[in-house]
């Protein structure tokens, strides 16, 4: 059964550094999402991406964040200058055109020191 | 702004018991509602999705119901097993959105052998 994959599983970085989190969605999915979950808190929507552009973003998704799908397979989330409060689990998700169900990846745990 | 609440935050039951997890949402104009399971430190596994036009969905020992008018959904687990121990999350998708999900904080279920 196809799965969403994410790399790395754990990333440790210093404050102010840039990080890129990578996701490989299921091949026939068309809508892509990033969510994050700070330890002990709710899963929060960051951004949705369709037809090679951002379709919606939350207040969390400020100028420090960007997404792209450069090669039609990988879907990346970049944080330009990480802050301590960016420490969280980041989940990639996707769905097909007709499917409403979102399928999530295993997550990348980002630790900013 | 949609708010999703799950009560109780934690639940402990003996093996074999039937149980109900509750989810409430403030804006009844939802497009669908999705239930997930999250194991510690892991990603989200989709369990069931109920579209706004449906009243319930079943998968094996799981049954999810949706009452839009009262802003409530329930997840019924029959004959619980220790392997059901996990955190259960509900998430609503607003109508007119690109599919971004608004999550509750979850109910942590522990099934004792």
Short mmCIF file of C-alpha atoms in Angstrom, two decimals:
data_model
loop_
_atom_site.label_atom_id
_atom_site.label_comp_id
_atom_site.label_asym_id
_atom_site.label_seq_id
_atom_site.Cartn_x
_atom_site.Cartn_y
_atom_site.Cartn_z
CA UNK A 1 0.00 0.00 0.00
CA UNK A 2 1.46 3.39 -0.96
CA UNK A 3 2.63 5.59 1.90
CA UNK A 4 3.71 9.15 2.48
CA UNK A 5 7.38 9.26 3.46
CA UNK A 6 9.30 12.02 5.23
CA UNK A 7 12.98 12.68 5.75
CA UNK A 8 14.77 13.10 8.02
CA UNK A 9 12.92 11.49 10.91
CA UNK A 10 14.74 13.77 13.35
CA UNK A 11 16.60 17.00 12.69
CA UNK A 12 18.56 18.97 15.27
CA UNK A 13 19.58 22.48 14.31
CA UNK A 14 20.85 25.63 15.92
CA UNK A 15 18.73 28.75 16.21
CA UNK A 16 19.04 30.92 13.12
CA UNK A 17 19.93 28.07 10.78
CA UNK A 18 17.91 27.10 7.72
CA UNK A 19 16.27 23.70 7.57
CA UNK A 20 14.54 21.83 4.77
CA UNK A 21 12.08 19.10 5.58
CA UNK A 22 11.30 16.67 2.81
CA UNK A 23 8.21 14.66 1.93
CA UNK A 24 7.41 12.22 -0.84
CA UNK A 25 3.61 12.13 -1.19
CA UNK A 26 1.60 9.27 -2.64
CA UNK A 27 2.05 9.43 -6.42
CA UNK A 28 -1.56 10.10 -7.46
CA UNK A 29 -2.21 12.75 -4.83
CA UNK A 30 -2.79 16.31 -6.00
CA UNK A 31 -3.34 18.32 -2.81
CA UNK A 32 -0.50 18.60 -0.32
CA UNK A 33 -0.31 19.93 3.21
CA UNK A 34 2.09 20.67 6.02
CA UNK A 35 1.01 20.53 9.65
CA UNK A 36 2.95 20.80 12.86
CA UNK A 37 2.46 19.54 16.39
CA UNK A 38 4.30 21.16 19.27
CA UNK A 39 4.83 18.65 22.08
CA UNK A 40 1.63 18.21 24.08
CA UNK A 41 -0.40 20.48 21.84
CA UNK A 42 -2.86 20.16 18.95
CA UNK A 43 -1.88 19.39 15.40
CA UNK A 44 -1.94 22.75 13.58
CA UNK A 45 -2.39 23.48 9.88
CA UNK A 46 0.46 25.38 8.23
CA UNK A 47 -0.10 25.43 4.47
CA UNK A 48 -1.87 23.73 1.58
CA UNK A 49 -0.43 23.40 -1.92
CA UNK A 50 -2.20 22.60 -5.18
CA UNK A 51 -1.28 22.96 -8.83
CA UNK A 52 2.21 24.15 -7.89
CA UNK A 53 1.12 27.03 -5.74
CA UNK A 54 0.04 27.77 -2.18
CA UNK A 55 -3.73 27.63 -1.91
CA UNK A 56 -4.10 28.42 1.79
CA UNK A 57 -1.84 29.24 4.69
CA UNK A 58 -2.27 29.82 8.38
CA UNK A 59 -1.05 32.70 10.53
CA UNK A 60 1.86 30.48 11.61
CA UNK A 61 3.15 30.30 8.02
CA UNK A 62 4.97 33.62 7.91
CA UNK A 63 7.81 34.86 5.69
CA UNK A 64 10.25 32.48 7.38
CA UNK A 65 8.45 29.51 5.83
CA UNK A 66 8.28 28.42 2.21
CA UNK A 67 7.16 25.33 0.33
CA UNK A 68 7.90 23.95 -3.08
CA UNK A 69 7.52 20.86 -5.20
CA UNK A 70 10.54 21.22 -7.46
CA UNK A 71 10.51 17.94 -9.33
CA UNK A 72 6.93 16.73 -9.24
CA UNK A 73 7.64 14.21 -6.52
CA UNK A 74 9.32 15.77 -3.48
CA UNK A 75 7.38 18.33 -1.47
CA UNK A 76 9.55 20.44 0.81
CA UNK A 77 9.07 22.82 3.71
CA UNK A 78 11.86 25.31 4.30
CA UNK A 79 12.34 27.36 7.45
CA UNK A 80 14.82 30.13 6.69
CA UNK A 81 15.96 31.12 10.15
CA UNK A 82 14.81 28.72 12.83
CA UNK A 83 13.66 29.85 16.26
CA UNK A 84 13.39 27.86 19.46
CA UNK A 85 9.59 27.89 19.13
CA UNK A 86 9.83 26.11 15.76
CA UNK A 87 10.69 22.93 17.66
CA UNK A 88 7.85 20.55 16.84
CA UNK A 89 6.85 17.47 14.88
CA UNK A 90 6.16 18.43 11.25
CA UNK A 91 3.75 16.29 9.26
CA UNK A 92 3.25 16.19 5.52
CA UNK A 93 -0.13 15.05 4.19
CA UNK A 94 -1.81 14.59 0.84
CA UNK A 95 -5.03 13.64 -0.85
CA UNK A 96 -6.30 12.87 -4.32
CA UNK A 97 -8.70 14.82 -6.49
CA UNK A 98 -11.81 12.90 -5.59
CA UNK A 99 -10.64 11.55 -2.27
CA UNK A 100 -11.43 13.60 0.78
CA UNK A 101 -9.33 11.57 3.18
CA UNK A 102 -5.91 12.99 4.00
CA UNK A 103 -2.99 10.61 4.41
CA UNK A 104 -0.18 11.65 6.70
CA UNK A 105 3.50 10.87 6.76
CA UNK A 106 5.33 9.67 9.88
CA UNK A 107 6.62 13.17 10.63
CA UNK A 108 9.96 14.90 11.13
CA UNK A 109 10.86 15.87 14.66
CA UNK A 110 12.63 19.25 14.51
CA UNK A 111 14.62 20.30 17.55
CA UNK A 112 16.01 23.85 17.57
CA UNK A 113 18.71 24.49 20.19
CA UNK B 1 -13.20 30.39 13.77
CA UNK B 2 -13.70 26.65 14.11
CA UNK B 3 -12.77 25.12 17.46
CA UNK B 4 -12.64 21.36 17.95
CA UNK B 5 -12.80 19.89 21.44
CA UNK B 6 -12.37 16.31 22.58
CA UNK B 7 -13.56 14.97 25.90
CA UNK B 8 -12.26 13.19 27.89
CA UNK B 9 -8.57 13.99 27.51
CA UNK B 10 -7.71 10.50 28.75
CA UNK B 11 -9.62 7.28 29.23
CA UNK B 12 -8.62 3.96 30.75
CA UNK B 13 -10.78 0.88 30.23
CA UNK B 14 -10.42 -2.89 30.76
CA UNK B 15 -10.00 -5.09 27.72
CA UNK B 16 -13.25 -6.11 26.05
CA UNK B 17 -15.20 -3.02 27.01
CA UNK B 18 -17.11 -0.99 24.43
CA UNK B 19 -16.32 2.71 24.56
CA UNK B 20 -17.23 6.06 23.04
CA UNK B 21 -14.93 8.97 22.32
CA UNK B 22 -16.45 12.40 21.89
CA UNK B 23 -15.63 15.27 19.55
CA UNK B 24 -17.43 18.61 19.37
CA UNK B 25 -17.02 21.49 16.96
CA UNK B 26 -18.28 25.05 17.10
CA UNK B 27 -19.07 25.72 13.43
CA UNK B 28 -21.61 23.27 12.00
CA UNK B 29 -20.77 24.28 8.40
CA UNK B 30 -18.20 21.53 8.09
CA UNK B 31 -17.41 19.69 4.87
CA UNK B 32 -16.33 16.48 6.53
CA UNK B 33 -14.90 15.09 9.74
CA UNK B 34 -11.98 12.68 9.96
CA UNK B 35 -10.88 10.48 12.86
CA UNK B 36 -7.21 9.56 13.30
CA UNK B 37 -5.14 7.38 15.54
CA UNK B 38 -1.72 8.54 16.77
CA UNK B 39 0.73 6.24 18.49
CA UNK B 40 3.41 7.87 20.70
CA UNK B 41 6.02 9.68 18.60
CA UNK B 42 4.39 8.53 15.38
CA UNK B 43 2.35 9.93 12.53
CA UNK B 44 -1.41 10.04 12.12
CA UNK B 45 -3.27 7.03 10.79
CA UNK B 46 -6.63 7.77 9.21
CA UNK B 47 -9.42 5.66 10.69
CA UNK B 48 -12.67 7.00 9.27
CA UNK B 49 -13.96 9.99 7.32
CA UNK B 50 -17.57 11.13 7.48
CA UNK B 51 -18.83 13.52 4.85
CA UNK B 52 -21.26 16.22 5.91
CA UNK B 53 -24.12 14.46 4.11
CA UNK B 54 -23.52 11.22 6.04
CA UNK B 55 -24.54 10.30 9.56
CA UNK B 56 -22.13 7.45 10.22
CA UNK B 57 -19.29 5.33 8.89
CA UNK B 58 -18.11 1.90 9.97
CA UNK B 59 -14.82 0.10 9.68
CA UNK B 60 -14.43 -3.18 11.53
CA UNK B 61 -14.88 -2.55 15.26
CA UNK B 62 -15.04 1.21 14.73
CA UNK B 63 -18.14 3.27 14.11
CA UNK B 64 -18.12 7.03 13.75
CA UNK B 65 -21.23 9.18 13.81
CA UNK B 66 -21.80 12.81 12.89
CA UNK B 67 -24.52 15.17 14.05
CA UNK B 68 -23.88 18.51 12.38
CA UNK B 69 -26.80 20.29 13.98
CA UNK B 70 -25.48 19.66 17.47
CA UNK B 71 -21.83 20.02 16.45
CA UNK B 72 -20.86 16.55 17.63
CA UNK B 73 -19.17 13.41 16.42
CA UNK B 74 -18.52 10.18 18.30
CA UNK B 75 -16.15 7.30 17.70
CA UNK B 76 -17.44 4.00 19.05
CA UNK B 77 -14.91 1.22 19.60
CA UNK B 78 -16.39 -2.23 20.18
CA UNK B 79 -14.69 -4.95 22.20
CA UNK B 80 -11.58 -2.90 22.95
CA UNK B 81 -8.14 -4.55 22.85
CA UNK B 82 -4.78 -3.52 24.34
CA UNK B 83 -3.62 -2.79 20.77
CA UNK B 84 -6.24 -0.03 20.60
CA UNK B 85 -4.22 1.98 23.12
CA UNK B 86 -3.28 5.24 21.40
CA UNK B 87 -4.37 8.86 21.13
CA UNK B 88 -7.46 9.40 18.99
CA UNK B 89 -7.82 12.70 17.17
CA UNK B 90 -10.78 14.16 15.36
CA UNK B 91 -10.39 16.86 12.73
CA UNK B 92 -12.92 18.91 10.79
CA UNK B 93 -12.60 20.31 7.33
CA UNK B 94 -14.44 23.56 6.68
CA UNK B 95 -16.60 23.98 3.63
CA UNK B 96 -14.98 26.15 0.98
CA UNK B 97 -11.48 25.46 2.22
CA UNK B 98 -8.75 23.64 0.34
CA UNK B 99 -8.99 20.80 2.79
CA UNK B 100 -7.02 22.08 5.75
CA UNK B 101 -8.01 20.22 8.87
CA UNK B 102 -8.72 21.70 12.29
CA UNK B 103 -7.78 19.23 15.00
CA UNK B 104 -8.90 18.53 18.52
CA UNK B 105 -6.31 17.81 21.16
CA UNK B 106 -7.20 14.16 21.26
CA UNK B 107 -8.29 11.49 23.73
CA UNK B 108 -5.53 9.26 25.06
CA UNK B 109 -6.98 5.75 25.35
CA UNK B 110 -5.43 3.03 27.47
CA UNK B 111 -6.90 -0.47 27.27
CA UNK B 112 -5.73 -2.67 30.16
CA UNK B 113 -5.35 -6.43 29.63
#
